[in-house]
mmCIF file of N, CA and C and ligand atoms in Angstrom:
data_model
loop_
_atom_site.group_PDB
_atom_site.id
_atom_site.type_symbol
_atom_site.label_atom_id
_atom_site.label_comp_id
_atom_site.label_asym_id
_atom_site.label_seq_id
_atom_site.Cartn_x
_atom_site.Cartn_y
_atom_site.Cartn_z
ATOM 1 N N MET A 1 -52.212 28.545 42.379
ATOM 2 C CA MET A 1 -51.645 28.680 41.008
ATOM 3 C C MET A 1 -50.435 27.704 40.973
ATOM 4 N N ILE A 2 -50.246 27.256 39.788
ATOM 5 C CA ILE A 2 -49.069 26.438 39.471
ATOM 6 C C ILE A 2 -47.947 27.081 38.848
ATOM 7 N N VAL A 3 -46.792 27.074 39.399
ATOM 8 C CA VAL A 3 -45.511 27.461 38.718
ATOM 9 C C VAL A 3 -44.572 26.443 38.690
ATOM 10 N N ARG A 4 -44.096 26.201 37.477
ATOM 11 C CA ARG A 4 -43.188 25.019 37.284
ATOM 12 C C ARG A 4 -42.036 25.434 36.304
ATOM 13 N N LYS A 5 -40.806 25.012 36.493
ATOM 14 C CA LYS A 5 -39.788 25.300 35.548
ATOM 15 C C LYS A 5 -39.336 24.125 34.835
ATOM 16 N N LEU A 6 -39.081 24.238 33.493
ATOM 17 C CA LEU A 6 -38.570 23.174 32.693
ATOM 18 C C LEU A 6 -37.343 22.592 33.271
ATOM 19 N N SER A 7 -36.482 23.384 33.913
ATOM 20 C CA SER A 7 -35.207 22.946 34.454
ATOM 21 C C SER A 7 -35.329 22.241 35.753
ATOM 22 N N GLU A 8 -36.629 22.094 36.345
ATOM 23 C CA GLU A 8 -36.758 21.491 37.547
ATOM 24 C C GLU A 8 -37.853 20.377 37.464
ATOM 25 N N LEU A 9 -38.170 19.877 36.397
ATOM 26 C CA LEU A 9 -39.296 19.007 36.135
ATOM 27 C C LEU A 9 -38.998 17.675 36.801
ATOM 28 N N GLU A 10 -39.998 16.944 37.515
ATOM 29 C CA GLU A 10 -39.841 15.672 38.034
ATOM 30 C C GLU A 10 -39.731 14.639 37.047
ATOM 31 N N PRO A 11 -39.023 13.484 37.135
ATOM 32 C CA PRO A 11 -38.909 12.482 36.269
ATOM 33 C C PRO A 11 -40.222 11.992 35.531
ATOM 34 N N HIS A 12 -41.307 11.942 36.279
ATOM 35 C CA HIS A 12 -42.540 11.442 35.681
ATOM 36 C C HIS A 12 -43.113 12.378 34.590
ATOM 37 N N ARG A 13 -42.594 13.584 34.529
ATOM 38 C CA ARG A 13 -43.029 14.545 33.613
ATOM 39 C C ARG A 13 -42.216 14.523 32.329
ATOM 40 N N VAL A 14 -41.149 13.641 32.248
ATOM 41 C CA VAL A 14 -40.396 13.593 31.091
ATOM 42 C C VAL A 14 -40.379 12.205 30.378
ATOM 43 N N THR A 15 -40.877 12.168 29.172
ATOM 44 C CA THR A 15 -40.929 10.947 28.417
ATOM 45 C C THR A 15 -40.233 10.923 27.173
ATOM 46 N N GLU A 16 -39.615 9.850 26.791
ATOM 47 C CA GLU A 16 -38.919 9.778 25.538
ATOM 48 C C GLU A 16 -39.363 8.794 24.570
ATOM 49 N N GLY A 17 -39.678 9.202 23.417
ATOM 50 C CA GLY A 17 -39.922 8.135 22.348
ATOM 51 C C GLY A 17 -38.672 7.964 21.577
ATOM 52 N N LYS A 18 -38.882 7.213 20.400
ATOM 53 C CA LYS A 18 -37.645 6.919 19.464
ATOM 54 C C LYS A 18 -37.187 8.206 18.782
ATOM 55 N N THR A 19 -38.156 9.014 18.596
ATOM 56 C CA THR A 19 -37.757 10.287 17.721
ATOM 57 C C THR A 19 -37.954 11.601 18.404
ATOM 58 N N TRP A 20 -38.439 11.557 19.684
ATOM 59 C CA TRP A 20 -38.813 12.635 20.425
ATOM 60 C C TRP A 20 -38.546 12.618 21.934
ATOM 61 N N ILE A 21 -38.446 13.663 22.609
ATOM 62 C CA ILE A 21 -38.429 13.753 24.108
ATOM 63 C C ILE A 21 -39.410 14.837 24.559
ATOM 64 N N SER A 22 -40.273 14.510 25.445
ATOM 65 C CA SER A 22 -41.269 15.431 25.734
ATOM 66 C C SER A 22 -41.262 15.706 27.288
ATOM 67 N N ARG A 23 -41.325 17.016 27.583
ATOM 68 C CA ARG A 23 -41.255 17.526 28.888
ATOM 69 C C ARG A 23 -42.734 18.012 29.151
ATOM 70 N N ARG A 24 -43.423 17.370 30.041
ATOM 71 C CA ARG A 24 -44.800 17.752 30.289
ATOM 72 C C ARG A 24 -44.930 18.804 31.475
ATOM 73 N N LEU A 25 -45.124 19.964 31.077
ATOM 74 C CA LEU A 25 -45.216 21.050 32.058
ATOM 75 C C LEU A 25 -46.606 20.976 32.873
ATOM 76 N N VAL A 26 -47.626 20.685 32.166
ATOM 77 C CA VAL A 26 -48.976 20.615 32.750
ATOM 78 C C VAL A 26 -49.475 19.215 32.314
ATOM 79 N N LEU A 27 -49.993 18.372 33.321
ATOM 80 C CA LEU A 27 -50.616 17.076 33.130
ATOM 81 C C LEU A 27 -51.971 16.949 33.735
ATOM 82 N N ARG A 28 -52.584 15.838 33.408
ATOM 83 C CA ARG A 28 -53.917 15.642 33.763
ATOM 84 C C ARG A 28 -54.256 15.791 35.331
ATOM 85 N N ASN A 29 -53.355 15.470 36.132
ATOM 86 C CA ASN A 29 -53.594 15.543 37.595
ATOM 87 C C ASN A 29 -53.453 17.105 38.056
ATOM 88 N N ASP A 30 -53.031 17.922 37.173
ATOM 89 C CA ASP A 30 -53.038 19.276 37.434
ATOM 90 C C ASP A 30 -54.551 19.927 37.248
ATOM 91 N N GLN A 31 -55.330 19.121 36.810
ATOM 92 C CA GLN A 31 -56.767 19.610 36.812
ATOM 93 C C GLN A 31 -57.029 20.864 35.992
ATOM 94 N N MET A 32 -56.376 20.962 34.904
ATOM 95 C CA MET A 32 -56.530 22.163 34.028
ATOM 96 C C MET A 32 -57.437 21.787 32.850
ATOM 97 N N GLY A 33 -57.728 20.520 32.582
ATOM 98 C CA GLY A 33 -58.615 20.141 31.384
ATOM 99 C C GLY A 33 -57.708 20.031 30.214
ATOM 100 N N TYR A 34 -56.433 20.222 30.105
ATOM 101 C CA TYR A 34 -55.665 20.088 29.061
ATOM 102 C C TYR A 34 -54.158 19.793 29.520
ATOM 103 N N SER A 35 -53.373 19.241 28.708
ATOM 104 C CA SER A 35 -51.849 19.219 29.202
ATOM 105 C C SER A 35 -51.020 19.965 28.124
ATOM 106 N N VAL A 36 -49.882 20.443 28.731
ATOM 107 C CA VAL A 36 -49.002 21.371 27.872
ATOM 108 C C VAL A 36 -47.551 20.750 27.927
ATOM 109 N N HIS A 37 -47.025 20.449 26.821
ATOM 110 C CA HIS A 37 -45.695 19.788 26.631
ATOM 111 C C HIS A 37 -44.691 20.717 25.828
ATOM 112 N N ASP A 38 -43.495 20.612 26.292
ATOM 113 C CA ASP A 38 -42.423 21.189 25.528
ATOM 114 C C ASP A 38 -41.703 19.985 24.960
ATOM 115 N N THR A 39 -41.799 19.661 23.647
ATOM 116 C CA THR A 39 -41.302 18.578 22.943
ATOM 117 C C THR A 39 -40.258 18.849 21.962
ATOM 118 N N ILE A 40 -39.188 18.015 22.026
ATOM 119 C CA ILE A 40 -38.033 18.229 21.098
ATOM 120 C C ILE A 40 -38.320 16.921 20.111
ATOM 121 N N ILE A 41 -38.385 17.245 18.793
ATOM 122 C CA ILE A 41 -38.335 16.329 17.711
ATOM 123 C C ILE A 41 -36.996 16.109 17.211
ATOM 124 N N LYS A 42 -36.338 14.872 17.200
ATOM 125 C CA LYS A 42 -35.061 14.869 16.787
ATOM 126 C C LYS A 42 -34.800 14.997 15.290
ATOM 127 N N ALA A 43 -33.731 15.675 14.984
ATOM 128 C CA ALA A 43 -33.392 16.015 13.481
ATOM 129 C C ALA A 43 -33.309 14.701 12.667
ATOM 130 N N GLY A 44 -33.789 14.811 11.428
ATOM 131 C CA GLY A 44 -33.780 13.816 10.495
ATOM 132 C C GLY A 44 -34.712 12.505 10.810
ATOM 133 N N THR A 45 -35.690 12.886 11.586
ATOM 134 C CA THR A 45 -36.579 11.769 12.028
ATOM 135 C C THR A 45 -37.998 11.836 11.323
ATOM 136 N N GLU A 46 -38.648 10.654 11.339
ATOM 137 C CA GLU A 46 -39.994 10.688 10.788
ATOM 138 C C GLU A 46 -40.910 9.963 11.789
ATOM 139 N N THR A 47 -42.025 10.734 12.233
ATOM 140 C CA THR A 47 -42.933 10.071 13.262
ATOM 141 C C THR A 47 -44.337 9.953 12.718
ATOM 142 N N HIS A 48 -44.958 8.788 12.772
ATOM 143 C CA HIS A 48 -46.215 8.585 12.389
ATOM 144 C C HIS A 48 -47.278 8.707 13.576
ATOM 145 N N LEU A 49 -47.965 9.630 13.683
ATOM 146 C CA LEU A 49 -48.952 9.904 14.786
ATOM 147 C C LEU A 49 -50.374 9.947 14.359
ATOM 148 N N HIS A 50 -51.309 9.406 15.260
ATOM 149 C CA HIS A 50 -52.672 9.478 14.872
ATOM 150 C C HIS A 50 -53.413 9.432 16.236
ATOM 151 N N TYR A 51 -53.663 10.640 16.723
ATOM 152 C CA TYR A 51 -54.379 10.759 18.121
ATOM 153 C C TYR A 51 -55.853 10.704 17.859
ATOM 154 N N LYS A 52 -56.294 9.412 17.806
ATOM 155 C CA LYS A 52 -57.684 9.146 17.685
ATOM 156 C C LYS A 52 -58.597 9.567 18.776
ATOM 157 N N ASN A 53 -57.887 9.580 20.021
ATOM 158 C CA ASN A 53 -58.649 9.930 21.275
ATOM 159 C C ASN A 53 -58.362 11.258 21.833
ATOM 160 N N HIS A 54 -57.484 12.075 21.186
ATOM 161 C CA HIS A 54 -57.228 13.322 21.629
ATOM 162 C C HIS A 54 -57.201 14.398 20.516
ATOM 163 N N LEU A 55 -57.356 15.554 20.883
ATOM 164 C CA LEU A 55 -57.118 16.828 20.120
ATOM 165 C C LEU A 55 -55.913 17.293 20.487
ATOM 166 N N GLU A 56 -54.907 17.533 19.558
ATOM 167 C CA GLU A 56 -53.641 18.135 19.784
ATOM 168 C C GLU A 56 -53.354 19.451 18.900
ATOM 169 N N ALA A 57 -52.830 20.431 19.606
ATOM 170 C CA ALA A 57 -52.380 21.654 18.845
ATOM 171 C C ALA A 57 -50.862 21.649 19.130
ATOM 172 N N VAL A 58 -50.101 21.872 18.104
ATOM 173 C CA VAL A 58 -48.640 21.920 18.077
ATOM 174 C C VAL A 58 -48.054 23.207 17.512
ATOM 175 N N TYR A 59 -47.389 23.853 18.349
ATOM 176 C CA TYR A 59 -46.775 25.192 18.024
ATOM 177 C C TYR A 59 -45.381 25.031 17.921
ATOM 178 N N CYS A 60 -44.762 25.237 16.782
ATOM 179 C CA CYS A 60 -43.339 25.102 16.532
ATOM 180 C C CYS A 60 -42.664 26.547 16.960
ATOM 181 N N ILE A 61 -41.680 26.317 17.844
ATOM 182 C CA ILE A 61 -41.035 27.611 18.224
ATOM 183 C C ILE A 61 -39.592 27.519 17.845
ATOM 184 N N GLN A 62 -39.053 26.411 17.213
ATOM 185 C CA GLN A 62 -37.728 26.285 16.813
ATOM 186 C C GLN A 62 -37.556 25.193 15.858
ATOM 187 N N GLY A 63 -36.687 25.346 14.833
ATOM 188 C CA GLY A 63 -36.396 24.269 13.884
ATOM 189 C C GLY A 63 -37.357 24.265 12.720
ATOM 190 N N LYS A 64 -37.112 23.275 11.921
ATOM 191 C CA LYS A 64 -37.902 23.194 10.597
ATOM 192 C C LYS A 64 -38.218 21.729 10.258
ATOM 193 N N GLY A 65 -39.341 21.627 9.698
ATOM 194 C CA GLY A 65 -39.783 20.175 9.093
ATOM 195 C C GLY A 65 -41.021 20.367 8.366
ATOM 196 N N SER A 66 -41.835 19.201 8.372
ATOM 197 C CA SER A 66 -43.137 19.246 7.675
ATOM 198 C C SER A 66 -44.045 18.195 8.243
ATOM 199 N N VAL A 67 -45.408 18.413 8.038
ATOM 200 C CA VAL A 67 -46.326 17.424 8.497
ATOM 201 C C VAL A 67 -47.117 16.953 7.205
ATOM 202 N N GLU A 68 -47.319 15.747 7.130
ATOM 203 C CA GLU A 68 -48.065 15.212 6.012
ATOM 204 C C GLU A 68 -49.499 14.572 6.513
ATOM 205 N N LEU A 69 -50.390 14.949 5.767
ATOM 206 C CA LEU A 69 -51.698 14.227 6.251
ATOM 207 C C LEU A 69 -51.786 12.820 5.330
ATOM 208 N N VAL A 70 -51.895 11.773 6.145
ATOM 209 C CA VAL A 70 -51.853 10.486 5.515
ATOM 210 C C VAL A 70 -52.973 10.261 4.436
ATOM 211 N N GLU A 71 -54.115 10.723 4.745
ATOM 212 C CA GLU A 71 -55.294 10.441 3.958
ATOM 213 C C GLU A 71 -55.273 11.149 2.538
ATOM 214 N N SER A 72 -54.833 12.478 2.565
ATOM 215 C CA SER A 72 -54.810 13.164 1.328
ATOM 216 C C SER A 72 -53.386 13.303 0.720
ATOM 217 N N GLY A 73 -52.402 13.077 1.557
ATOM 218 C CA GLY A 73 -50.969 13.387 1.021
ATOM 219 C C GLY A 73 -50.579 14.780 1.171
ATOM 220 N N GLU A 74 -51.534 15.672 1.546
ATOM 221 C CA GLU A 74 -51.180 16.993 1.581
ATOM 222 C C GLU A 74 -50.054 17.341 2.641
ATOM 223 N N THR A 75 -49.097 18.128 2.308
ATOM 224 C CA THR A 75 -47.861 18.367 3.221
ATOM 225 C C THR A 75 -47.766 19.765 3.388
ATOM 226 N N PHE A 76 -47.479 20.117 4.678
ATOM 227 C CA PHE A 76 -47.313 21.537 5.232
ATOM 228 C C PHE A 76 -45.936 21.695 5.705
ATOM 229 N N VAL A 77 -45.338 22.890 5.379
ATOM 230 C CA VAL A 77 -43.957 23.165 6.058
ATOM 231 C C VAL A 77 -44.347 23.714 7.336
ATOM 232 N N ILE A 78 -43.542 23.217 8.385
ATOM 233 C CA ILE A 78 -43.687 23.591 9.774
ATOM 234 C C ILE A 78 -42.366 24.211 10.222
ATOM 235 N N GLU A 79 -42.405 25.523 10.613
ATOM 236 C CA GLU A 79 -41.154 26.130 11.135
ATOM 237 C C GLU A 79 -41.518 27.039 12.245
ATOM 238 N N ALA A 80 -40.518 27.676 12.837
ATOM 239 C CA ALA A 80 -40.796 28.601 14.023
ATOM 240 C C ALA A 80 -41.883 29.437 13.685
ATOM 241 N N GLY A 81 -42.880 29.503 14.598
ATOM 242 C CA GLY A 81 -44.068 30.466 14.265
ATOM 243 C C GLY A 81 -45.147 29.954 13.726
ATOM 244 N N THR A 82 -45.142 28.528 13.380
ATOM 245 C CA THR A 82 -46.265 27.783 12.786
ATOM 246 C C THR A 82 -46.878 26.976 13.744
ATOM 247 N N ILE A 83 -48.247 26.915 13.794
ATOM 248 C CA ILE A 83 -49.074 26.152 14.602
ATOM 249 C C ILE A 83 -49.770 25.069 13.794
ATOM 250 N N TYR A 84 -49.916 23.902 14.042
ATOM 251 C CA TYR A 84 -50.957 23.040 13.493
ATOM 252 C C TYR A 84 -51.777 22.389 14.465
ATOM 253 N N ALA A 85 -53.183 22.323 14.234
ATOM 254 C CA ALA A 85 -54.085 21.808 15.174
ATOM 255 C C ALA A 85 -54.854 20.702 14.545
ATOM 256 N N LEU A 86 -54.812 19.484 15.183
ATOM 257 C CA LEU A 86 -55.265 18.243 14.561
ATOM 258 C C LEU A 86 -56.830 18.258 14.934
ATOM 259 N N ASP A 87 -57.625 19.089 14.337
ATOM 260 C CA ASP A 87 -59.050 19.175 14.715
ATOM 261 C C ASP A 87 -59.886 18.026 14.334
ATOM 262 N N GLN A 88 -59.309 17.339 13.268
ATOM 263 C CA GLN A 88 -60.005 16.081 12.830
ATOM 264 C C GLN A 88 -59.459 14.771 13.311
ATOM 265 N N ASN A 89 -58.684 14.838 14.368
ATOM 266 C CA ASN A 89 -57.926 13.602 14.829
ATOM 267 C C ASN A 89 -57.056 13.045 13.598
ATOM 268 N N ASP A 90 -56.482 13.956 12.857
ATOM 269 C CA ASP A 90 -55.913 13.619 11.695
ATOM 270 C C ASP A 90 -54.741 12.662 11.853
ATOM 271 N N ASP A 91 -54.663 11.624 10.959
ATOM 272 C CA ASP A 91 -53.628 10.657 10.883
ATOM 273 C C ASP A 91 -52.516 11.467 10.045
ATOM 274 N N HIS A 92 -51.232 11.476 10.725
ATOM 275 C CA HIS A 92 -50.195 12.419 9.978
ATOM 276 C C HIS A 92 -48.821 11.876 10.342
ATOM 277 N N ILE A 93 -47.940 12.266 9.552
ATOM 278 C CA ILE A 93 -46.514 12.049 9.636
ATOM 279 C C ILE A 93 -45.688 13.193 9.857
ATOM 280 N N LEU A 94 -44.935 13.374 10.884
ATOM 281 C CA LEU A 94 -44.209 14.526 11.177
ATOM 282 C C LEU A 94 -42.774 14.246 10.825
ATOM 283 N N ARG A 95 -42.193 15.118 9.950
ATOM 284 C CA ARG A 95 -40.694 14.949 9.670
ATOM 285 C C ARG A 95 -39.962 16.155 9.990
ATOM 286 N N ALA A 96 -38.856 15.868 10.750
ATOM 287 C CA ALA A 96 -38.003 17.020 11.209
ATOM 288 C C ALA A 96 -36.703 17.128 10.391
ATOM 289 N N GLU A 97 -36.598 18.114 9.538
ATOM 290 C CA GLU A 97 -35.349 18.269 8.805
ATOM 291 C C GLU A 97 -34.244 18.634 9.719
ATOM 292 N N GLU A 98 -34.621 19.610 10.651
ATOM 293 C CA GLU A 98 -33.684 19.944 11.754
ATOM 294 C C GLU A 98 -34.324 19.633 13.025
ATOM 295 N N GLU A 99 -33.657 19.595 14.221
ATOM 296 C CA GLU A 99 -34.254 19.533 15.409
ATOM 297 C C GLU A 99 -35.402 20.520 15.550
ATOM 298 N N MET A 100 -36.568 20.028 16.051
ATOM 299 C CA MET A 100 -37.800 20.995 16.159
ATOM 300 C C MET A 100 -38.122 21.036 17.638
ATOM 301 N N ARG A 101 -38.503 22.243 18.080
ATOM 302 C CA ARG A 101 -39.000 22.357 19.449
ATOM 303 C C ARG A 101 -40.468 22.812 19.343
ATOM 304 N N MET A 102 -41.335 22.021 19.934
ATOM 305 C CA MET A 102 -42.762 22.223 19.840
ATOM 306 C C MET A 102 -43.492 22.447 21.182
ATOM 307 N N VAL A 103 -44.401 23.326 21.213
ATOM 308 C CA VAL A 103 -45.229 23.401 22.433
ATOM 309 C C VAL A 103 -46.555 22.720 21.965
ATOM 310 N N CYS A 104 -46.917 21.591 22.760
ATOM 311 C CA CYS A 104 -48.033 20.763 22.376
ATOM 312 C C CYS A 104 -49.087 20.851 23.436
ATOM 313 N N VAL A 105 -50.341 21.065 23.028
ATOM 314 C CA VAL A 105 -51.421 21.042 24.052
ATOM 315 C C VAL A 105 -52.380 19.852 23.641
ATOM 316 N N PHE A 106 -52.679 19.051 24.678
ATOM 317 C CA PHE A 106 -53.658 17.887 24.364
ATOM 318 C C PHE A 106 -54.915 18.145 25.301
ATOM 319 N N ASN A 107 -56.006 17.792 24.505
ATOM 320 C CA ASN A 107 -57.246 17.637 25.116
ATOM 321 C C ASN A 107 -57.900 16.413 24.646
ATOM 322 N N PRO A 108 -58.370 15.480 25.598
ATOM 323 C CA PRO A 108 -58.134 15.635 26.999
ATOM 324 C C PRO A 108 -56.725 15.581 27.383
ATOM 325 N N PRO A 109 -56.318 15.885 28.619
ATOM 326 C CA PRO A 109 -54.982 16.055 29.006
ATOM 327 C C PRO A 109 -54.339 14.634 29.071
ATOM 328 N N LEU A 110 -52.986 14.591 28.914
ATOM 329 C CA LEU A 110 -52.340 13.354 29.107
ATOM 330 C C LEU A 110 -52.159 13.085 30.540
ATOM 331 N N HIS A 111 -52.115 11.923 31.032
ATOM 332 C CA HIS A 111 -51.924 11.553 32.419
ATOM 333 C C HIS A 111 -50.268 11.553 32.600
ATOM 334 N N GLY A 112 -49.638 11.048 31.505
ATOM 335 C CA GLY A 112 -48.143 10.954 31.641
ATOM 336 C C GLY A 112 -47.573 9.553 31.354
ATOM 337 N N LYS A 113 -48.617 8.582 31.748
ATOM 338 C CA LYS A 113 -48.164 7.226 31.611
ATOM 339 C C LYS A 113 -48.435 6.529 30.230
ATOM 340 N N GLU A 114 -49.146 7.341 29.386
ATOM 341 C CA GLU A 114 -49.548 6.788 28.072
ATOM 342 C C GLU A 114 -48.285 6.354 27.197
ATOM 343 N N THR A 115 -48.534 5.265 26.421
ATOM 344 C CA THR A 115 -47.533 5.001 25.385
ATOM 345 C C THR A 115 -48.176 4.973 24.098
ATOM 346 N N HIS A 116 -47.612 5.260 22.907
ATOM 347 C CA HIS A 116 -48.187 5.233 21.649
ATOM 348 C C HIS A 116 -48.483 3.726 21.272
ATOM 349 N N GLY A 117 -49.802 3.545 20.828
ATOM 350 C CA GLY A 117 -50.089 2.194 20.251
ATOM 351 C C GLY A 117 -49.403 2.114 18.847
ATOM 352 N N PRO A 118 -49.460 0.863 18.330
ATOM 353 C CA PRO A 118 -48.922 0.602 16.983
ATOM 354 C C PRO A 118 -49.620 1.486 15.947
ATOM 355 N N ASP A 119 -50.845 1.968 16.216
ATOM 356 C CA ASP A 119 -51.621 2.907 15.341
ATOM 357 C C ASP A 119 -51.253 4.296 15.439
ATOM 358 N N GLY A 120 -50.364 4.605 16.416
ATOM 359 C CA GLY A 120 -49.974 6.038 16.610
ATOM 360 C C GLY A 120 -50.719 6.865 17.558
ATOM 361 N N ALA A 121 -51.836 6.143 18.213
ATOM 362 C CA ALA A 121 -52.714 6.789 19.127
ATOM 363 C C ALA A 121 -52.243 6.549 20.608
ATOM 364 N N TYR A 122 -52.623 7.460 21.413
ATOM 365 C CA TYR A 122 -52.577 7.251 22.856
ATOM 366 C C TYR A 122 -53.989 6.871 23.507
ATOM 367 N N PRO A 123 -53.955 5.994 24.559
ATOM 368 C CA PRO A 123 -55.181 5.832 25.200
ATOM 369 C C PRO A 123 -55.523 6.879 26.104
ATOM 370 N N VAL A 124 -56.929 7.031 26.435
ATOM 371 C CA VAL A 124 -57.277 8.062 27.481
ATOM 372 C C VAL A 124 -57.114 7.414 28.865
ATOM 373 N N LEU A 125 -56.421 8.090 29.730
ATOM 374 C CA LEU A 125 -56.258 7.520 30.975
ATOM 375 C C LEU A 125 -56.890 8.326 32.121
ATOM 376 N N ASP A 126 -57.419 7.721 33.183
ATOM 377 C CA ASP A 126 -57.934 8.550 34.259
ATOM 378 C C ASP A 126 -56.927 9.024 35.165
ATOM 379 N N ASP A 127 -57.262 9.696 36.262
ATOM 380 C CA ASP A 127 -56.493 10.347 37.263
ATOM 381 C C ASP A 127 -55.378 9.402 37.792
ATOM 382 N N ASP A 128 -55.927 8.126 37.894
ATOM 383 C CA ASP A 128 -54.897 7.066 38.425
ATOM 384 C C ASP A 128 -54.111 6.280 37.303
ATOM 385 N N GLY A 129 -54.207 6.720 36.133
ATOM 386 C CA GLY A 129 -53.573 6.190 34.991
ATOM 387 C C GLY A 129 -54.132 4.954 34.456
ATOM 388 N N ASN A 130 -55.449 4.721 34.775
ATOM 389 C CA ASN A 130 -56.113 3.539 34.250
ATOM 390 C C ASN A 130 -56.943 3.919 32.944
ATOM 391 N N PRO A 131 -56.928 3.043 31.940
ATOM 392 C CA PRO A 131 -57.660 3.435 30.628
ATOM 393 C C PRO A 131 -59.236 3.692 31.031
ATOM 394 N N ILE A 132 -59.701 4.658 30.328
ATOM 395 C CA ILE A 132 -61.111 4.973 30.353
ATOM 396 C C ILE A 132 -61.868 4.486 29.206
ATOM 397 N N GLY A 133 -62.915 3.782 29.347
ATOM 398 C CA GLY A 133 -63.758 3.334 28.256
ATOM 399 C C GLY A 133 -63.308 1.956 27.732
HETATM 400 C C1 LIG B 201 -45.745 16.422 18.051
HETATM 401 C C2 LIG B 201 -46.084 15.234 18.754
HETATM 402 O O1 LIG B 201 -47.214 14.820 19.084
HETATM 403 N N1 LIG B 201 -44.961 14.492 19.244
HETATM 404 C C3 LIG B 201 -45.057 13.264 19.891
HETATM 405 C C4 LIG B 201 -44.897 13.477 21.470
HETATM 406 C C5 LIG B 201 -46.122 14.307 22.043
HETATM 407 N N2 LIG B 201 -46.025 15.641 21.868
HETATM 408 C C6 LIG B 201 -46.055 13.953 23.696
HETATM 409 O O2 LIG B 201 -46.366 12.838 23.951
HETATM 410 O O3 LIG B 201 -45.684 14.882 24.358
#
C-alpha cells in the first residue's frame, strides 16, 4: 500500500506552471494506471489546455471559476463540489476568478516530467520518462 502526505511530497512530485502549481500524489511509477494531483490554479488566471493524449477528470474542492469549451464556446461555472471530466479530450480554457484547488486524475498517468506543448497537450511518457509513440 502507498501512503503519502501532501506536506511531505518529494520535489519531483511538485511542478509549477505559469498559472498553476501541481502536487502529484500518485504518478505513473506508482503503477496504479492513473495519476492523482492536488492542483492550485492561481486567482485571476486563464489557462488553455488540450489534453489530446490523456483523459482528465478535475474535481474542484475550493474556489470558483469557469471552464470554456473552445469548439462550442459553451462555458460552465466550476466551484467547490463540481467535477468536469474531459471525456472527449476537449480543448478548453480554465479561468480562475478566485484561487481554485482541484483534485485531478489523469489516464494514462503522468510520469511527472511532462511539460505542456504549445497546443496545451502533454506527451505520453513511459516509466523512464521517454516519449511513447
Ligand atoms: C486543471 C489542470 O489540468 N491544470 C493544469 C495542471 C495539471 N492538473 C497537472 O499537470 O497536474
